[in-house]
Short mmCIF file of C-alpha atoms in Angstrom, two decimals:
data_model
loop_
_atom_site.label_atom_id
_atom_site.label_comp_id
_atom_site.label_asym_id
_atom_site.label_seq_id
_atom_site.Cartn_x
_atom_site.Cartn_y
_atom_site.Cartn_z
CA UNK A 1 98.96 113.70 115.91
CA UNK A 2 95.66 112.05 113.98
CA UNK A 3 95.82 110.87 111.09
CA UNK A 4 94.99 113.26 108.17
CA UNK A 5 94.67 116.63 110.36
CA UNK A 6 95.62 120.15 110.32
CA UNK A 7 98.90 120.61 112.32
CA UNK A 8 100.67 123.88 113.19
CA UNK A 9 103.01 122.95 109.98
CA UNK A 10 100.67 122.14 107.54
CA UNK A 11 98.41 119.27 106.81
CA UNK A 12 99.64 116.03 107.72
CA UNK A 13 98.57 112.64 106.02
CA UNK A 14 99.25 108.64 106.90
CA UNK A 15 102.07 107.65 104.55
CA UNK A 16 100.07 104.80 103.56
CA UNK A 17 98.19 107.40 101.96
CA UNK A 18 100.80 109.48 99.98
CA UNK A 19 101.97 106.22 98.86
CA UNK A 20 98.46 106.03 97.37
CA UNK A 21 98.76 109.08 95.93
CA UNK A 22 101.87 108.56 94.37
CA UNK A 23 100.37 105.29 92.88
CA UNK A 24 97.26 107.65 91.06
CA UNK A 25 100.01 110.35 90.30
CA UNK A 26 101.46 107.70 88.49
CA UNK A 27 98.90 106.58 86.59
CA UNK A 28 97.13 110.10 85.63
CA UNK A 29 100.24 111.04 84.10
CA UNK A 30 100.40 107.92 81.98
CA UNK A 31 97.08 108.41 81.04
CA UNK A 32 97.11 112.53 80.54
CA UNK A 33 95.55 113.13 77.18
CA UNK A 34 96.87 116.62 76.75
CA UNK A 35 99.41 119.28 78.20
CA UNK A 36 96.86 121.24 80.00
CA UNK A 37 95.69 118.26 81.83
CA UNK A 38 99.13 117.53 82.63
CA UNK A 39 99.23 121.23 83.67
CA UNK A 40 95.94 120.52 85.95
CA UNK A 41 97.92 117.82 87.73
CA UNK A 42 101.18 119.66 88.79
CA UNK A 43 98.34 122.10 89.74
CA UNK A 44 96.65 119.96 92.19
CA UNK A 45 100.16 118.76 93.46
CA UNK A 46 101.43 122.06 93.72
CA UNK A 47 98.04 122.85 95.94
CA UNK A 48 98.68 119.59 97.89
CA UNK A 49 102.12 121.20 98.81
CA UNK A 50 100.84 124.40 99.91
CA UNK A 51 98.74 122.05 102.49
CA UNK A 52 101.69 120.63 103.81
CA UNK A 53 103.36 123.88 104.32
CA UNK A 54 106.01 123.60 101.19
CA UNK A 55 104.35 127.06 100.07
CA UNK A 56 107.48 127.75 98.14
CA UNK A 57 108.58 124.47 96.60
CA UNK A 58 104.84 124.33 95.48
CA UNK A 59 104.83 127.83 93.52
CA UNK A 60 108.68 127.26 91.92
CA UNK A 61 107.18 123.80 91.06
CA UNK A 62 104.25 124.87 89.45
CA UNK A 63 106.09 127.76 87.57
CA UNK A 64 108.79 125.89 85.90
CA UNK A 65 106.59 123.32 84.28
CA UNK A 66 104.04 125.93 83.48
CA UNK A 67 107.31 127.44 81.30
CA UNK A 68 108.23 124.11 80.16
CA UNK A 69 104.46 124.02 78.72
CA UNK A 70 105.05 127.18 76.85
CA UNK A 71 108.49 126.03 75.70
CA UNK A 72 106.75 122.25 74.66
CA UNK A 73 104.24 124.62 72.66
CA UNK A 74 106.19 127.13 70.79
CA UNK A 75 108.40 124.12 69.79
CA UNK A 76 105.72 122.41 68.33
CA UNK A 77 104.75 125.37 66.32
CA UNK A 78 108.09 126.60 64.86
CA UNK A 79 110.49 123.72 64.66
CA UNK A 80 110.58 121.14 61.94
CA UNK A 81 112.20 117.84 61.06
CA UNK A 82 114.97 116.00 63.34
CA UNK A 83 115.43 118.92 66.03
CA UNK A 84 111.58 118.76 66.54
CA UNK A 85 110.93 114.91 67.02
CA UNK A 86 114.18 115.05 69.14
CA UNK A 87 112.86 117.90 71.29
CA UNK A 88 109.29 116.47 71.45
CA UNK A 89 110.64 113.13 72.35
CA UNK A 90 112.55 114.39 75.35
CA UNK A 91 109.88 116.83 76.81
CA UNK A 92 107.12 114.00 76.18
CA UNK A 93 108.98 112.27 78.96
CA UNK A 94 109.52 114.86 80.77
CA UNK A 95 105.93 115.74 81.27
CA UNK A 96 105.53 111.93 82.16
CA UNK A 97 108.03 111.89 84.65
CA UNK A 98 107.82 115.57 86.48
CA UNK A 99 104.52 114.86 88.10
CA UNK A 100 105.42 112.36 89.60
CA UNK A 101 108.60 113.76 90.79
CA UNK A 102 107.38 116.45 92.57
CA UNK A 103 104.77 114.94 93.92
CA UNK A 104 107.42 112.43 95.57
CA UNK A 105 109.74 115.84 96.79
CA UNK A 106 106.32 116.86 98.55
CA UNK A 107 105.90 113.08 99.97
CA UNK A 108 110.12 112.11 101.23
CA UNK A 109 110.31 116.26 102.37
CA UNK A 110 107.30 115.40 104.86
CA UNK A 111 107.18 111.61 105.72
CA UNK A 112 109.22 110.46 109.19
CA UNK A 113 111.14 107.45 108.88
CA UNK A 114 109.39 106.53 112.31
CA UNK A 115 105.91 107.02 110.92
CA UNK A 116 106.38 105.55 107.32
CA UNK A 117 107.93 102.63 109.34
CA UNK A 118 104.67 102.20 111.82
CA UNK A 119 102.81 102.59 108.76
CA UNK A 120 104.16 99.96 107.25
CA UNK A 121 103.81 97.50 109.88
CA UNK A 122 100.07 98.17 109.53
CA UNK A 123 99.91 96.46 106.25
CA UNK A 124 102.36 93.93 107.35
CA UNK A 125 104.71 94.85 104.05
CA UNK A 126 108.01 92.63 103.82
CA UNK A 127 111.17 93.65 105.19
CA UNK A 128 112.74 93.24 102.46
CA UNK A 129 110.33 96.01 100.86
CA UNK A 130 110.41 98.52 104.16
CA UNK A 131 114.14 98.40 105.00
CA UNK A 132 115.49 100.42 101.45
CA UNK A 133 112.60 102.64 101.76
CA UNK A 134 113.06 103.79 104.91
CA UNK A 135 116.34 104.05 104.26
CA UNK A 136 115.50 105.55 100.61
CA UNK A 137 113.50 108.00 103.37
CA UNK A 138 116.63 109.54 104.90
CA UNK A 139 119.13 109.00 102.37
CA UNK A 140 117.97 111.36 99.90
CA UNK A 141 118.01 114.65 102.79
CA UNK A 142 121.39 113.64 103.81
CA UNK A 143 122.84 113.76 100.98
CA UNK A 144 120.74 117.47 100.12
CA UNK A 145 122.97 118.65 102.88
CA UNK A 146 126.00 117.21 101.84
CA UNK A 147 125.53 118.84 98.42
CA UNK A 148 124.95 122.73 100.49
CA UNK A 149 128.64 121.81 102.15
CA UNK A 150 129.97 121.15 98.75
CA UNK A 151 128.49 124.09 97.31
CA UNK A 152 129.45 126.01 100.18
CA UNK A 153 133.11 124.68 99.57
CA UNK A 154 133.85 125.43 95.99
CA UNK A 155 132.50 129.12 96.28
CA UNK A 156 135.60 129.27 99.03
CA UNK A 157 137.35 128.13 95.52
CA UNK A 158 135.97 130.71 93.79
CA UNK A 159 133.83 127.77 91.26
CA UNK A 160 130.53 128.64 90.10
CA UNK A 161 128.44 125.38 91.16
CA UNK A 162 126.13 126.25 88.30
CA UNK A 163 125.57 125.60 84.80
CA UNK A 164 127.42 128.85 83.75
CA UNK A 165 130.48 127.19 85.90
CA UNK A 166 130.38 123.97 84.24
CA UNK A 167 130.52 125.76 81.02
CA UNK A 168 133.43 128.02 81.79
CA UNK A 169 135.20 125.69 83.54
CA UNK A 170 133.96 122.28 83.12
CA UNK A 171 136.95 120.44 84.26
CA UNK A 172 137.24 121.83 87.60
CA UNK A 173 133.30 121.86 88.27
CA UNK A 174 133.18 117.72 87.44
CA UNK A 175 136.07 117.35 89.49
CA UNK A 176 134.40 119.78 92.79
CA UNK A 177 130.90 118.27 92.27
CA UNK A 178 130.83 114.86 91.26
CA UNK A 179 134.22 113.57 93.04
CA UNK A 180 132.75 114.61 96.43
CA UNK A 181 129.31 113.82 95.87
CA UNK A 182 129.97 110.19 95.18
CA UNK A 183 131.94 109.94 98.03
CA UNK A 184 129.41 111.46 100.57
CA UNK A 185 126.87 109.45 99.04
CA UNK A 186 129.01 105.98 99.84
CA UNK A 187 129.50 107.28 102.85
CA UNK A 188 125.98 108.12 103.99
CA UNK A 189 124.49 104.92 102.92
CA UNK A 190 126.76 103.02 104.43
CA UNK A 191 126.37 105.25 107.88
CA UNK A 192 122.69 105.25 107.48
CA UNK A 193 122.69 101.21 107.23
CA UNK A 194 124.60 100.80 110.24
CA UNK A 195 122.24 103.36 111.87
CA UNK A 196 119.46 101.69 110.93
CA UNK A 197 120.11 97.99 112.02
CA UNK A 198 121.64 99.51 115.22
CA UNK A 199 117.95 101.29 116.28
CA UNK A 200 116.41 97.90 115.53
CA UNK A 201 115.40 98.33 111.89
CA UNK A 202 114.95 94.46 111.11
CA UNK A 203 113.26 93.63 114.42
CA UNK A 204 109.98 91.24 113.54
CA UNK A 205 108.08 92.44 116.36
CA UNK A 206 105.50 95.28 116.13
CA UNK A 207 106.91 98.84 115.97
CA UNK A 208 105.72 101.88 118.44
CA UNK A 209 105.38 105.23 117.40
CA UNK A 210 104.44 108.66 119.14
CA UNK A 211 101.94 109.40 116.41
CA UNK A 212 98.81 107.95 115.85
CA UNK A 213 98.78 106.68 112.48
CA UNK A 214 94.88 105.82 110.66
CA UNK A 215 93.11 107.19 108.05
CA UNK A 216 91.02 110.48 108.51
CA UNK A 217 89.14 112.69 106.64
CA UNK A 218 91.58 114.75 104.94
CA UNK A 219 93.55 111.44 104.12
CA UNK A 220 89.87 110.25 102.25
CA UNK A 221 89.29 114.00 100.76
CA UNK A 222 92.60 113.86 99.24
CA UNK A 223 92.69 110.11 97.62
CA UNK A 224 89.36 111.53 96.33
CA UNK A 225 90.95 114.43 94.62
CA UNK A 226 93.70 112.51 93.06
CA UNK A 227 91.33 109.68 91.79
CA UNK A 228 89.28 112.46 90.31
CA UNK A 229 91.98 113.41 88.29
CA UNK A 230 92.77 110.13 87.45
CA UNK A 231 89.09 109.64 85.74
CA UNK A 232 89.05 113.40 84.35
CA UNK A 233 92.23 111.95 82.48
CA UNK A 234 90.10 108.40 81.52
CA UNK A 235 87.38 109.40 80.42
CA UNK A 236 87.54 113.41 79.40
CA UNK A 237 89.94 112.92 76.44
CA UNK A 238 87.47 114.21 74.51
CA UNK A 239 87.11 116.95 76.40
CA UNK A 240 91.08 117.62 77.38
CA UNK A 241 92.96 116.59 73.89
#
């Protein structure tokens, strides 16, 4: 695989790169002078997805925050007082924080440990850095799959694992989701640590790896896109607020 090309799954970018990405993700949505540019943004990401292949994650993404916009609008028009500032207060962080969110669900859903760790080794980042991440990297899927089992296991209990559920029967729902969940998630980090240090994780010398990891075009086009945005947001408040 080259870096930045077209695969038969989708597009495919050095994860020195999405780390970039994240990084101007980050600071267009600190900088977003209105809704609709923050709309604009989960756009592009949601775009950037449908590259990769997450056709589906992209469109759901894109959809709930363009309903959270409507809901952030009509609350700003019809409530008053201490239920307004409270809900304006929460959804102003919200629209902060769910940029960058799904842009990092597009980034850990399509970065290898492997290649994130050759990456890495590129820029000769710290081990001290590298090691969580890459563990970070296939922690989070693991325990996705643990929560499907768990899900899978309460509807043999006949509980809801939903937020009807947990309103009906709250007790029971805590005690089938969060008891188990913790658990799993002890258990996986400390599995994926062993793992990890067992395939040679804090070895010094230089890493290989079956894909060919640079920067290509479509790794430039899209840093280009994203930095875009990021100046729209700098200098088109005018324009956007």
């Amino acid at each position: 695989m080259i870096g930045g090309a077209l695969s038969r799954h989708g597009l495919w970018l050095d994860p020195r790169t999405k780390i970039l990405l994240l990084l101007l993700c980050i600071l267009s949505a600190m900088m977003a002078p209105s809704l609709f540019y923050e709309l604009g943004l989960v756009v592009l990401i949601g775009l950037l997805g449908i590259c990769f292949g997450k056709w589906k994650y992209a469109w759901k993404g894109v959809l709930f925050y363009a309903l959270i916009v409507l809901l952030t609008f009509w609350i700003m028009d019809t409530m008053t007082g201490t239920w307004r500032t409270m809900f304006i207060a929460f959804l102003g962080l919200f629209h902060k924080v769910y940029p960058c969110g799904m842009l990092s669900g597009i980034v850990i859903s399509t970065t290898k440990v492997s290649e994130f760790l050759s990456a890495m080794n590129r820029i000769h980042a710290p081990q001290k850095l590298v090691i969580p991440l890459a563990v970070m990297l296939r922690y989070i899927p693991t325990i996705q799959e643990d929560w499907r089992f768990i899900k899978d296991a309460m509807r043999m209990r006949d509980v809801s694992p939903s937020l009807k559920g947990l309103l009906t029967h709250p007790g029971i729902t805590v005690e089938c989701i969060y008891v188990p969940l913790m658990m799993a998630a002890s258990k996986a980090a400390d599995e994926l640590s062993i793992a990890s240090i067992t395939r040679g994780i804090e070895n010094p010398k230089p890493r290989t790896c079956l894909v060919q990891i640079h920067i290509g075009l479509m790794d430039i086009a899209a840093v280009f896109c994203f930095a875009g945005a990021l100046v729209v947001g700098l200098y088109g408040k005018g324009a956007l607020g």
